[in-house]
Coordinates of C-alpha atoms in Angstrom, one line a residue:
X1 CA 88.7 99.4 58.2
X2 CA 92.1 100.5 58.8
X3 CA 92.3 99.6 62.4
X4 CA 90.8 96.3 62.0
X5 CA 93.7 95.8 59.1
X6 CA 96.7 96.8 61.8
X7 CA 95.0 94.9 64.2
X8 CA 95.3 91.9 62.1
X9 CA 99.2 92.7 61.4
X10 CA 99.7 93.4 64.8
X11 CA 97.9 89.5 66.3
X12 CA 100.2 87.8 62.9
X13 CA 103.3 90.1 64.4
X14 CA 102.6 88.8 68.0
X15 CA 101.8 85.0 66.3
X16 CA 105.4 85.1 64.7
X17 CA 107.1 86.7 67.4
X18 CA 105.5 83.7 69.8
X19 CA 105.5 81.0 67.9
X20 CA 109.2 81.5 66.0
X21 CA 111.4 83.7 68.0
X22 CA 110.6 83.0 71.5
X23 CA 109.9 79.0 71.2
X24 CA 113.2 79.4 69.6
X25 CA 114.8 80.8 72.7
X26 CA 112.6 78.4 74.9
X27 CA 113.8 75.1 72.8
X28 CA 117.5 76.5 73.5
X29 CA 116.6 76.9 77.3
X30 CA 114.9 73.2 77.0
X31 CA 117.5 71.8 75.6
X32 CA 120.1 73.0 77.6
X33 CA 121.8 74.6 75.7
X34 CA 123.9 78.3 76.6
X35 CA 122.1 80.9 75.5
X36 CA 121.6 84.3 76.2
X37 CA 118.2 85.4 75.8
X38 CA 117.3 88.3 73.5
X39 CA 114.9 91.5 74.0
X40 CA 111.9 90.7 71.6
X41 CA 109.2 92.9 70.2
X42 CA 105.6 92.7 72.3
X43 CA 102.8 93.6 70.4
X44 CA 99.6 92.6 73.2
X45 CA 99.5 96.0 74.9
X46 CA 98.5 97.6 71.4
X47 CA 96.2 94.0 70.8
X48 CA 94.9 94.6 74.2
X49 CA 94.3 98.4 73.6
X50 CA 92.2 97.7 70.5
X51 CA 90.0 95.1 71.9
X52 CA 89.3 97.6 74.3
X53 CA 88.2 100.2 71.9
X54 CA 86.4 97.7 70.5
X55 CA 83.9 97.0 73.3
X56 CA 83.9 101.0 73.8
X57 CA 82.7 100.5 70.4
X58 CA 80.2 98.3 70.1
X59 CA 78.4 99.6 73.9
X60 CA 77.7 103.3 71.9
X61 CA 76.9 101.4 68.7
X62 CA 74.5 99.3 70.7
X63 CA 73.1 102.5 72.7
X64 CA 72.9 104.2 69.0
X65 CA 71.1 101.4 67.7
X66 CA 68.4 101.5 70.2
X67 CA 67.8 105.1 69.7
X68 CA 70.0 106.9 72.6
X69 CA 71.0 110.3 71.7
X70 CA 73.6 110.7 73.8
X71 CA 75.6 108.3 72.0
X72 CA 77.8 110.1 69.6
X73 CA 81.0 109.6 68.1
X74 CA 82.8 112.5 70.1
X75 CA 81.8 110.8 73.5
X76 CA 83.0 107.5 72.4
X77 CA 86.3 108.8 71.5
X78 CA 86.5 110.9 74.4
X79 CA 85.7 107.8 76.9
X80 CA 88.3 105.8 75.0
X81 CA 91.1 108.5 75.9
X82 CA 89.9 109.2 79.4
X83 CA 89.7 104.8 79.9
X84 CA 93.3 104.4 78.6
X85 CA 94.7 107.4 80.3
X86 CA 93.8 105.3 83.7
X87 CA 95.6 102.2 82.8
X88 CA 99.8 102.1 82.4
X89 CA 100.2 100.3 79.2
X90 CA 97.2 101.2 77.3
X91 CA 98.6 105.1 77.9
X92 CA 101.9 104.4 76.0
X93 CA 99.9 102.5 73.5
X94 CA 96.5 105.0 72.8
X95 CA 97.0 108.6 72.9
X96 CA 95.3 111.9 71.9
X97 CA 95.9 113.8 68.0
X98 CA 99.0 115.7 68.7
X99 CA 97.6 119.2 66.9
X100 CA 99.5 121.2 64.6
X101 CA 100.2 125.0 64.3
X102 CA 97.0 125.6 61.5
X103 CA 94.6 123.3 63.7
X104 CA 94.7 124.9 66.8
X105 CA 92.0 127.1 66.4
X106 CA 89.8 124.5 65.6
X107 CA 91.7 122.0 68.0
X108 CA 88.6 120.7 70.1
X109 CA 86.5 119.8 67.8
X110 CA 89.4 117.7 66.2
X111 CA 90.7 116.0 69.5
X112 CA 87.3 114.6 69.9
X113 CA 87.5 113.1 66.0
X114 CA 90.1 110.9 66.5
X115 CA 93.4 109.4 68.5
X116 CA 96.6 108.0 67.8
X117 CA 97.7 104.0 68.3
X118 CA 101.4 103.4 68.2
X119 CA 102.0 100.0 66.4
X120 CA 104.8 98.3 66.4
X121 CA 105.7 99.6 62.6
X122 CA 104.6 103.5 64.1
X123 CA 102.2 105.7 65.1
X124 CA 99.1 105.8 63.3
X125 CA 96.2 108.7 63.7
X126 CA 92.5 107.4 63.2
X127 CA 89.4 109.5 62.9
X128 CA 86.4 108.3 64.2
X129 CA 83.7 109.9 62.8
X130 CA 81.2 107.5 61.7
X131 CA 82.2 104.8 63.9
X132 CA 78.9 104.2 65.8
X133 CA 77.0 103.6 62.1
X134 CA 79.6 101.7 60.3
X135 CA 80.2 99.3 63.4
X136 CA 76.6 98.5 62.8
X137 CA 76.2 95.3 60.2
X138 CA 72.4 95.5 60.5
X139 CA 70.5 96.1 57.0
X140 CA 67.6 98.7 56.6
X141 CA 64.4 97.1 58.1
X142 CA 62.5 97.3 54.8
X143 CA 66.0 95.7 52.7
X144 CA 65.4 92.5 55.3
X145 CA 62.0 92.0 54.8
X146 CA 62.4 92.3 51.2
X147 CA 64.9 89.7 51.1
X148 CA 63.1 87.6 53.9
X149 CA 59.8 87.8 51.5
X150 CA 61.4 87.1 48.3
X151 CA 60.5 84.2 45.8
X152 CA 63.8 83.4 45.0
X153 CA 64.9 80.5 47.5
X154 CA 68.8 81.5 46.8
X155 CA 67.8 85.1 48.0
X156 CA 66.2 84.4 51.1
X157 CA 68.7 81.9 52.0
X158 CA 70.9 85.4 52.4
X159 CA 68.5 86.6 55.2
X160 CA 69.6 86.9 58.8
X161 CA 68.4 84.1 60.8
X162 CA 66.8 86.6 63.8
X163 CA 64.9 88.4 60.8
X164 CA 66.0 91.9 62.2
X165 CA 65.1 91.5 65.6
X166 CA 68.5 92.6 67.2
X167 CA 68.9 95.9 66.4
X168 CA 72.5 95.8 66.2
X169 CA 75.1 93.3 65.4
X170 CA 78.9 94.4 65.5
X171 CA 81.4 94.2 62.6
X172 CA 84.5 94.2 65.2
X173 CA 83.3 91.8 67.5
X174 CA 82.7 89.3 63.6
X175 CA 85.8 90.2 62.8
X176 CA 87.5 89.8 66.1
X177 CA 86.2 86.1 65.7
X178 CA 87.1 85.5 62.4
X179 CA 90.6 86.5 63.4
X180 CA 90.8 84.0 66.5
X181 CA 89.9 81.6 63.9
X182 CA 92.3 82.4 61.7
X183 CA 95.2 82.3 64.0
X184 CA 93.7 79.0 65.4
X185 CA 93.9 77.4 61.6
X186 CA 97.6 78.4 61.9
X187 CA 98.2 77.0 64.6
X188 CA 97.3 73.4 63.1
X189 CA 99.3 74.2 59.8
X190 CA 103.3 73.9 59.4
X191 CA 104.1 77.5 58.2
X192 CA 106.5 79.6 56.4
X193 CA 106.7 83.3 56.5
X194 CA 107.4 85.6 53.8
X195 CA 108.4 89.2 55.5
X196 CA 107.4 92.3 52.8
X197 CA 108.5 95.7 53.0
X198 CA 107.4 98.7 52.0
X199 CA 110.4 100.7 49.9
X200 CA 108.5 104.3 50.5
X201 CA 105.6 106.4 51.2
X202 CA 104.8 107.2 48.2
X203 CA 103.7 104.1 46.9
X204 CA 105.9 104.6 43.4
X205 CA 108.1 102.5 42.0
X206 CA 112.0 103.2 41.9
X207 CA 112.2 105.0 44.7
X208 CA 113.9 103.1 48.2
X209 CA 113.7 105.3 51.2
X210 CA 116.4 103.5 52.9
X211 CA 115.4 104.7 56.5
X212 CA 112.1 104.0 56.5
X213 CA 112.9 99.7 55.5
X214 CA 115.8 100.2 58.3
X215 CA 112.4 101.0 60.7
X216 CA 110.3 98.4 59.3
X217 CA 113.4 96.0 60.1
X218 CA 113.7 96.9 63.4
X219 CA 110.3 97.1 64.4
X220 CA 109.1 93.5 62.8
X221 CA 111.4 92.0 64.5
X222 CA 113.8 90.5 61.7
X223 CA 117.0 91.7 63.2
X224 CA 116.4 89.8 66.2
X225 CA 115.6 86.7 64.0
X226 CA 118.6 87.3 62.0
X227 CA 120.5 87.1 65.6
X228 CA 119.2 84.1 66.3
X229 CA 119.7 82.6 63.2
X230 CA 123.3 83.2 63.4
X231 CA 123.8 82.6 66.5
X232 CA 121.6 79.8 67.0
X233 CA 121.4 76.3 65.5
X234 CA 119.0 76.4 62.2
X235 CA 119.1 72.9 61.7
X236 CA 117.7 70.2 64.7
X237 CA 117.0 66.6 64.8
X238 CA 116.0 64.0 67.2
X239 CA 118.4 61.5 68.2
X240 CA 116.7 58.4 66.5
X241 CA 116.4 59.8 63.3
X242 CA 120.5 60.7 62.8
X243 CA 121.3 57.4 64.3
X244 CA 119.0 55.9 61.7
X245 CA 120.1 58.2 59.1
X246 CA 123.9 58.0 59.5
X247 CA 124.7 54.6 61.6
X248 CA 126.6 53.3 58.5
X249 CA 129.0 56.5 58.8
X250 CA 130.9 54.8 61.4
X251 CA 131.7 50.9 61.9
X252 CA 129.1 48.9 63.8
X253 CA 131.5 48.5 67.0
X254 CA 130.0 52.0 67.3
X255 CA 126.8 51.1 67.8
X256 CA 126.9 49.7 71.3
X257 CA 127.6 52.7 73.0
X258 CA 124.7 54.4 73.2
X259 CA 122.8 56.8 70.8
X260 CA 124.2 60.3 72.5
X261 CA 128.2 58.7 72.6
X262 CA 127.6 57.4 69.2
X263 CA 126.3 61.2 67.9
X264 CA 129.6 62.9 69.5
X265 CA 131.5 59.9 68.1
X266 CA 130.2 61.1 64.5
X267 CA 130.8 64.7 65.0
X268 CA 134.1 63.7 66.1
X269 CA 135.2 61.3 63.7
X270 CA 134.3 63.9 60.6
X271 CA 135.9 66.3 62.1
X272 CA 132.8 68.6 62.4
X273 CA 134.4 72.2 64.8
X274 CA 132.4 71.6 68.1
X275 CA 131.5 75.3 68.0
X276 CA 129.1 74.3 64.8
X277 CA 127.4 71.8 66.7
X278 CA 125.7 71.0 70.2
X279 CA 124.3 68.3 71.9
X280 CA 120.7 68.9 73.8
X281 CA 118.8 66.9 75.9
X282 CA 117.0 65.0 72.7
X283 CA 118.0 66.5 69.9
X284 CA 121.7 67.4 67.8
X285 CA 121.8 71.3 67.3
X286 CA 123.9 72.0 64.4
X287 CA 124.6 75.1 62.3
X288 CA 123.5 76.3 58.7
X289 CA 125.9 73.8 56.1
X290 CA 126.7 70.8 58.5
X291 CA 123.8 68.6 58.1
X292 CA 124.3 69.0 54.3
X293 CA 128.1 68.2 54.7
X294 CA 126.9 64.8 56.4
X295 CA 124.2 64.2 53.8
X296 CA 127.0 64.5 51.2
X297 CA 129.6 62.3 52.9
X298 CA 126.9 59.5 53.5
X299 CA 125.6 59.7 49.4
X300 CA 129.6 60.1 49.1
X301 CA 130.8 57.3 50.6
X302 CA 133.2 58.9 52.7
X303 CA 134.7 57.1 55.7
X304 CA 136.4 58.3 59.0
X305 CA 140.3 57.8 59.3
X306 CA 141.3 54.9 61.8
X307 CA 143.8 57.0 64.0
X308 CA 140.8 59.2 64.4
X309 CA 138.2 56.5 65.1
X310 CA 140.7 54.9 67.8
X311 CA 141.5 58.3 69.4
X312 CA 137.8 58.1 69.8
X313 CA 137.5 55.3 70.9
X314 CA 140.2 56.0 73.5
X315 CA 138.5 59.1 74.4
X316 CA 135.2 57.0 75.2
X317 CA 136.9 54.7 77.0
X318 CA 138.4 57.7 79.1
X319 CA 135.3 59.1 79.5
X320 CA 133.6 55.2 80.8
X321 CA 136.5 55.0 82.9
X322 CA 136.0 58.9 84.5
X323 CA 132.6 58.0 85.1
X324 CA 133.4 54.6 86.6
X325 CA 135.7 56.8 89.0
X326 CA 133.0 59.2 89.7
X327 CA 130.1 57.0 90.2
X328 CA 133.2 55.1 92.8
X329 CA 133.9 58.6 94.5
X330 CA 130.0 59.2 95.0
X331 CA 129.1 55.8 96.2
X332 CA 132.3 56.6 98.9
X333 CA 130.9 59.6 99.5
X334 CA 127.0 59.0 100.1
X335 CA 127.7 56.7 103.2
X336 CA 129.8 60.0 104.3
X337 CA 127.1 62.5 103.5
X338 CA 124.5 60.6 105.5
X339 CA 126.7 60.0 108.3
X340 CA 127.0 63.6 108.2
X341 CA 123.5 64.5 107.9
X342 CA 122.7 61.8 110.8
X343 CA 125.3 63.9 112.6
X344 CA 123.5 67.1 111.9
X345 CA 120.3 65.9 113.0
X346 CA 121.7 64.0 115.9
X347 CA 123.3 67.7 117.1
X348 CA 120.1 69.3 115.9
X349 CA 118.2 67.1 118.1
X350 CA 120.6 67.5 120.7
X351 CA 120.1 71.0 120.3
X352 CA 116.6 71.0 120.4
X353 CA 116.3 69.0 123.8
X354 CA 119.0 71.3 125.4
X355 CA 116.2 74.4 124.0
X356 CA 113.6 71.8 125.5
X357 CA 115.1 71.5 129.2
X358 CA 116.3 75.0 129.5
X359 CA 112.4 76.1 128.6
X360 CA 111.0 73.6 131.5
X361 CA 114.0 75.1 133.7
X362 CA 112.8 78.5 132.9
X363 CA 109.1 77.4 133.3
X364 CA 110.0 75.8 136.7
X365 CA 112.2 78.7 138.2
X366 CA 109.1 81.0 136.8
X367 CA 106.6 78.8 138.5
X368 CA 108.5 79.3 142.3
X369 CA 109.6 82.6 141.9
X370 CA 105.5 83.2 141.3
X371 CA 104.7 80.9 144.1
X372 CA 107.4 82.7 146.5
X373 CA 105.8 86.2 145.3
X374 CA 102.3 84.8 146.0
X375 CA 103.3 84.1 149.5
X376 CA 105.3 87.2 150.3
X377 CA 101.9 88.6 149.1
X378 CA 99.7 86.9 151.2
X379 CA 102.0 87.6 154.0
X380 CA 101.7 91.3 153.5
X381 CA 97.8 91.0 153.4
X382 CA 97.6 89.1 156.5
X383 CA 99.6 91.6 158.3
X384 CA 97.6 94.8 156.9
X385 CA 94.8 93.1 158.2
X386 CA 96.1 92.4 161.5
X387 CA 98.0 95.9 162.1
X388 CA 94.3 97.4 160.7
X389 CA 92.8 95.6 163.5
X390 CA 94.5 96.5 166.4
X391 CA 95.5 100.1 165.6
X392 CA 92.3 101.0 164.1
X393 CA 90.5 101.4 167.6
X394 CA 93.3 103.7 168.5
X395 CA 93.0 105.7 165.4
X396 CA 89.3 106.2 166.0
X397 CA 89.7 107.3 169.4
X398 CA 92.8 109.5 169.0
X399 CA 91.0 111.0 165.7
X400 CA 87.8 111.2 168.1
X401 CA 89.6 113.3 170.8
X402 CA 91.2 115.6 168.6
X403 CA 87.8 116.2 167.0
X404 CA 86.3 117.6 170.4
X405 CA 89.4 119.5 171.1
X406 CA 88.8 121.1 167.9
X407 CA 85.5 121.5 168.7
X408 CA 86.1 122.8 172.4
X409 CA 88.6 125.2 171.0
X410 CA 86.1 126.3 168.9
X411 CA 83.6 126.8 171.3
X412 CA 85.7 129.0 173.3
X413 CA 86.9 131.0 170.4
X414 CA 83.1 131.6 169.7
X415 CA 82.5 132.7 173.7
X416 CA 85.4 134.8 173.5
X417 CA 84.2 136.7 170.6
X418 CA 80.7 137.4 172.3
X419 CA 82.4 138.1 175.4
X420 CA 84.2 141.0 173.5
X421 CA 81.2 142.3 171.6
X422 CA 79.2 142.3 174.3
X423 CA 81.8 144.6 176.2
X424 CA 81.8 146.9 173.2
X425 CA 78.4 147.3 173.3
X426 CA 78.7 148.3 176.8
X427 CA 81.2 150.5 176.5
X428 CA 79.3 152.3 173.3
X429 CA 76.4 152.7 175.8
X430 CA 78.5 154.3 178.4
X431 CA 79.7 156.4 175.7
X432 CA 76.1 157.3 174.7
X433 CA 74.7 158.2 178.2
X434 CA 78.2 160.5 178.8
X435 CA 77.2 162.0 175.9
X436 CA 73.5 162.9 176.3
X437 CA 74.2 164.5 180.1
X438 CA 76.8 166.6 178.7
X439 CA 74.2 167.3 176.2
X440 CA 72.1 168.2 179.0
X441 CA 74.0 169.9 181.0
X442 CA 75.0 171.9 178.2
X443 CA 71.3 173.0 178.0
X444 CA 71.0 173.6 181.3
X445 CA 74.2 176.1 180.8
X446 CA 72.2 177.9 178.3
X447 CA 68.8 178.3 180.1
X448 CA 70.7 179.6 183.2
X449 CA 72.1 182.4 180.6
X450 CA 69.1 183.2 179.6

């Protein structure tokens, strides 16, 4: 109950903001008027933050109400956390119970109860046990029937239309509507706020906690309205309805000049400072106390002095003759400036056909400079081929000749070698034979001894 409360102060904090501060700004910027433009409170993150807890919401309700157990209030509030952890504005917005000193023994348990939404008036923690049921606006089955079946046409005209099929209907997403709505009915109204404070936390009377309203000031936005209420123009109105209201506050040889030269003729000719007053594109801006002082000098009869209607006058005829000069100077100086610009396209064009020629120049010189390198190329070719020709015959032979001299001098290398291995074996057999007779004769020494 207490979130969908904030959430309401925070969419009618964002509805004022909008529709009085900032379209206050914008009609200065409209207008044309100098203004610098003030920082202003933005409430949608935290709007933004709670809608999405509110279809966190009503997707466990819904699983609860169909009988899932793993819908619980500690996993809700734990995928609320973990989703706005992930997104940039919904962190600084939604964060987790900051735990003191005594709860941190029984800290997890606790960070899963609840979290903390910083609103634009502070910080404010939320438990969310029981969630999942209260979100629920479905009746007990047997309640519905009993109403359905009743004899009391009054009583059954209470019953849900589905009769209990739907298992679940959600309370935030109702009163999500029902707060569209309401902001949509004053949107068609013509409003006036009331801005309350609270004096203390307490809730007790006497008691003004100074620092605390200086928060609520800041934070609602009312020193920025202040600004603009000083600084600005509090008091508007179209051109039509001041010339209507005050034409007979200046003679009728006024009335031929034009509704914005007859305005600044009044401001001028009462004497109203121009820093209370400014002119916009449609409408007279004037400060808080002027429009009375000209709704008093009209019921008062009061008339402008003549030395200060003919300075005006003077200073309008100044001003015709200025613009006479000026509108002169610029119909002197169009002829010139499209002389000009014919000159800058003429040199342009120029430009452009010089770019033109010196490409088809470039293309051309390209185009020989490939042909010359397609002949040199050809050239080249033909004489390969021809020098191929004639000297390959040669080649051939020449590489055939040395082929059998390398063979040849092979062969004899090869003949050579047998040569000498066949004298070695010769001379080994020599050896052999001189050494079996002196082997023999040897023997024979020995038989002769004996």
């Amino acid at each position: 109950e207490q979130l969908c409360i904030n959430l309401a102060n925070e969419r009618l904090q964002q509805y004022f903001v909008e529709n009085v501060l900032a379209a206050e700004q914008n009609l200065y910027k409209r207008e044309g008027l100098p203004w610098t433009g003030l920082s202003l409170p933005d409430s949608q993150p935290v709007i933004n933050g709670i809608a999405h807890v509110f279809r966190t919401l009503d997707e466990y309700s819904q699983q609860l109400a169909k009988g899932f157990e793993t819908a619980t209030d500690e996993k809700f509030c734990q995928k609320t956390l973990d989703e706005a952890a992930k997104d940039p504005l919904r962190r600084e917005v939604l964060k987790q119970v900051k735990m003191s000193g005594k709860q941190r023994r029984n800290s997890l348990p606790a960070m899963k109860d609840g979290f903390v939404i910083r609103h634009y008036a502070g910080g404010v923690e939320y438990n969310t046990r029981g969630w999942l049921d209260k979100n629920n606006d479905r009746l007990l089955p047997e309640c519905e029937t009993l109403i359905c079946e009743s004899a009391s046409t009054l009583v059954r005209s209470l019953a849900e239309e589905d009769q209990g099929k739907a298992p679940f209907r959600s309370i935030s997403k109702k009163y999500t509507a029902d707060l569209e709505a309401l902001l949509k009915m004053l949107g068609a109204c013509d409003l006036h706020y009331i801005r309350c404070f609270k004096p203390n936390e307490e809730q007790k009377p006497n008691i003004f906690n100074q620092q605390l309203v200086l928060d609520q000031i800041v934070q609602c936005g009312t020193v920025e309205l202040v600004r603009i209420m000083q600084d600005g123009y509090p008091n508007r109105c179209l051109f039509e309805e001041i010339t209507v209201r005050f034409k007979d506050l200046l003679p009728e040889s006024f009335h031929r000049y034009g509704i914005r030269t007859f305005i600044e003729a009044l401001m001028l000719a009462y004497e109203v400072p121009t820093s209370e007053w400014r002119l916009g594109m449609s409408r007279l801006f004037l400060k808080a106390g002027q429009l009375r002082a000209l709704e008093d000098m009209r019921s008062g009869g009061v008339t402008a002095r003549p030395e200060v209607l003919a300075r005006i006058v003077s200073g309008i005829i100044r001003k015709r003759w200025a613009r006479a000069g000026h509108a002169i100077q610029l119909c002197n100086y169009i002829p010139k400036f499209i002389a000009q610009i014919k000159e800058r396209r003429r040199l342009a064009r120029r430009k452009l056909l010089s770019h033109f020629r010196a490409v088809r120049v470039a293309v051309f010189a390209w185009g020989r400079i490939r042909h010359r390198r397609r002949e040199r190329l050809h050239r080249v070719v033909r004489l390969a081929i021809c020098i191929q020709m004639r000297v390959h015959p040669r080649l051939m032979a020449v590489c055939q000749r040395a082929r059998d001299a390398v063979a040849r001098r092979h062969e004899e290398e090869r003949q050579r070698e047998l040569d000498r291995l066949r004298e070695e074996e010769e001379q080994r057999r020599e050896l052999e034979r001189q050494e079996e007779e002196r082997q023999q004769r040897i023997l024979e020494e020995k038989r002769r001894q004996e």
